């Protein structure tokens, strides 16, 4: 870009640094227009047809209360899947996080390998993992648990190794100098520092997983998604409304508990 | 010229901010206002540009009756009075020049105000003000990367660019270390002398006040208990301002004010 | 041991019971959850299928990968980026009013509690349900995907925006008052500059997530790379699955690296 200069009355010359904002706005605008073309986005359709969205939403109310009996079992399945997946995932994430942390593992190759592994695991969409798992383990909660497990390992693993890498290693060295082994130094120097964040991350991931687990049934991986898919297919929106109400209340309650716990950890 | 005539300020909660203040400050004076926290220093300053309304009395600034100003008139009036704060009050995520130019915003056309595009004349005025306080080289640096002293000088440049007649400074050096505080006070003194801008400055450090100001106003519990040239300030007077008992060389209400001195913690 | 030391030793707070209780609850939940593990593998054995899948994914369909028509991986990825991008932009814009209505420093308590509840509801309804609802509005295709992403982005984005709003430095507003600025000028020059960097950073972060989540949309015919991916999986064409997944993983890794750089720059200047 062309540089402009400003001359002050006393003769000093300042090279003006132009703001990049107009350029960024222009690029964004171009990309928005391109993306609108590609996705066939049209405000007109939205204006003329938008009310259809509320037709279905309206049909969900009032929810069919008598459907409640059929919601419990899938709901429990969803909670089980997300709890088990999160718990096991959070546990397995620890060694992987330690192996990925450059300040603990001296070999760049080794830590880089585990970092890449965690990255790729995180990148694979959970729904794809769940679908693959149903082919291997059959339809049901096992597949969902596995998908959630893999996502939790990658998520908690990444945040934990970032936490470990940001630690002050002085304590670790001090303990090593006292004659502790590396493992002992880790236990007494590192663990107390990362434990609160680690537990908090795990709880947070459990909250998110609960939401995710509700979808996984859609590919046959157990839980609320199965009946959600079924009732949506039959266009029985009153029942869908019931399922969503139960889901919202459950997620709300668990979030409340988990948030209180996380605040205490901090 | 700033003229307080029997001005009082009572807050809605009943706290008396100012009590029967008579004060006249000529154009180009450098006045330091000293006193305990909560004595009314900030109130006095903020009445001048109508950030606070006075309850009774008359306050005129350059012949304008401040109490009569309304809406747009207040804003136009304020743009000729610069103000400096203890906590700098800058937009930390914007460049130094961006902060300085905010001062000129009320004068821009509507579309410039909407888009935030400044004309070259404004930019030159902003750079000139930065040059004046010696931080021209930082013009395009983001404010959060500057030291406290540099930030206060950005704030000073921000007031200068509006070409003010008066600068009100509310504890401008309280957040700075002693060395930086001296540098900033030097800037105030230079601006006062070279540009003939009146400076009213609230300050905790009596030694700095005495070293830089031409005139000292001592305030205690909303009343002016001392007003005179810096050369007339003695230890007794300072004790009187800060403790509330003592000598006779006090202008204003001579009778001792209530026994207990209320100090806002 | 001296008495003093012994006294201090006994003073050590005993959290034994708390830990035991917590451990008990977790253990009970774990045992209860273990019933979720069931093996109902098809007759020919999961291991064999797993072998096929891995073999297929590791030998991707190169023809599909390097296909530049509208059926190829590149175009599908591009379409996915467009869906995620537009969805993020619209979601970010929609989040602004929500965020202000959720900020305790802006609105009274009843308003922000109601808005917060509303946002929890919006966030909890699975994206699939939105997808199906929007397919009714726009017909199947990427347009429905954009609408879905716009709505699902609101939950997290508005929540993070609120923190930024609550962190605004009000000193500058006082200074601008003293300069004689109007309310509009105070918002335009005092508040927006404070918000814009963090808002952008949050929006970029959400774009990252949306790109990842866009696969789900394929399930309900809302466009993007999800539908061919799931279609290929359901028809056991693992070579195709392999090429699509490779494209997706690489794209997400690149976008993540760029977005981390951008965000660091936005926040630290």
mmCIF file of C-alpha atoms in Angstrom, chain A residues 38 90 111 191:
data_model
loop_
_atom_site.group_PDB
_atom_site.id
_atom_site.type_symbol
_atom_site.label_atom_id
_atom_site.label_comp_id
_atom_site.label_asym_id
_atom_site.label_seq_id
_atom_site.Cartn_x
_atom_site.Cartn_y
_atom_site.Cartn_z
ATOM 1 C CA UNK A 38 -22.488 -20.454 -3.114
ATOM 2 C CA UNK A 90 -10.675 -37.237 31.049
ATOM 3 C CA UNK A 111 5.629 -34.453 22.051
ATOM 4 C CA UNK A 191 -0.205 -31.987 39.840
#
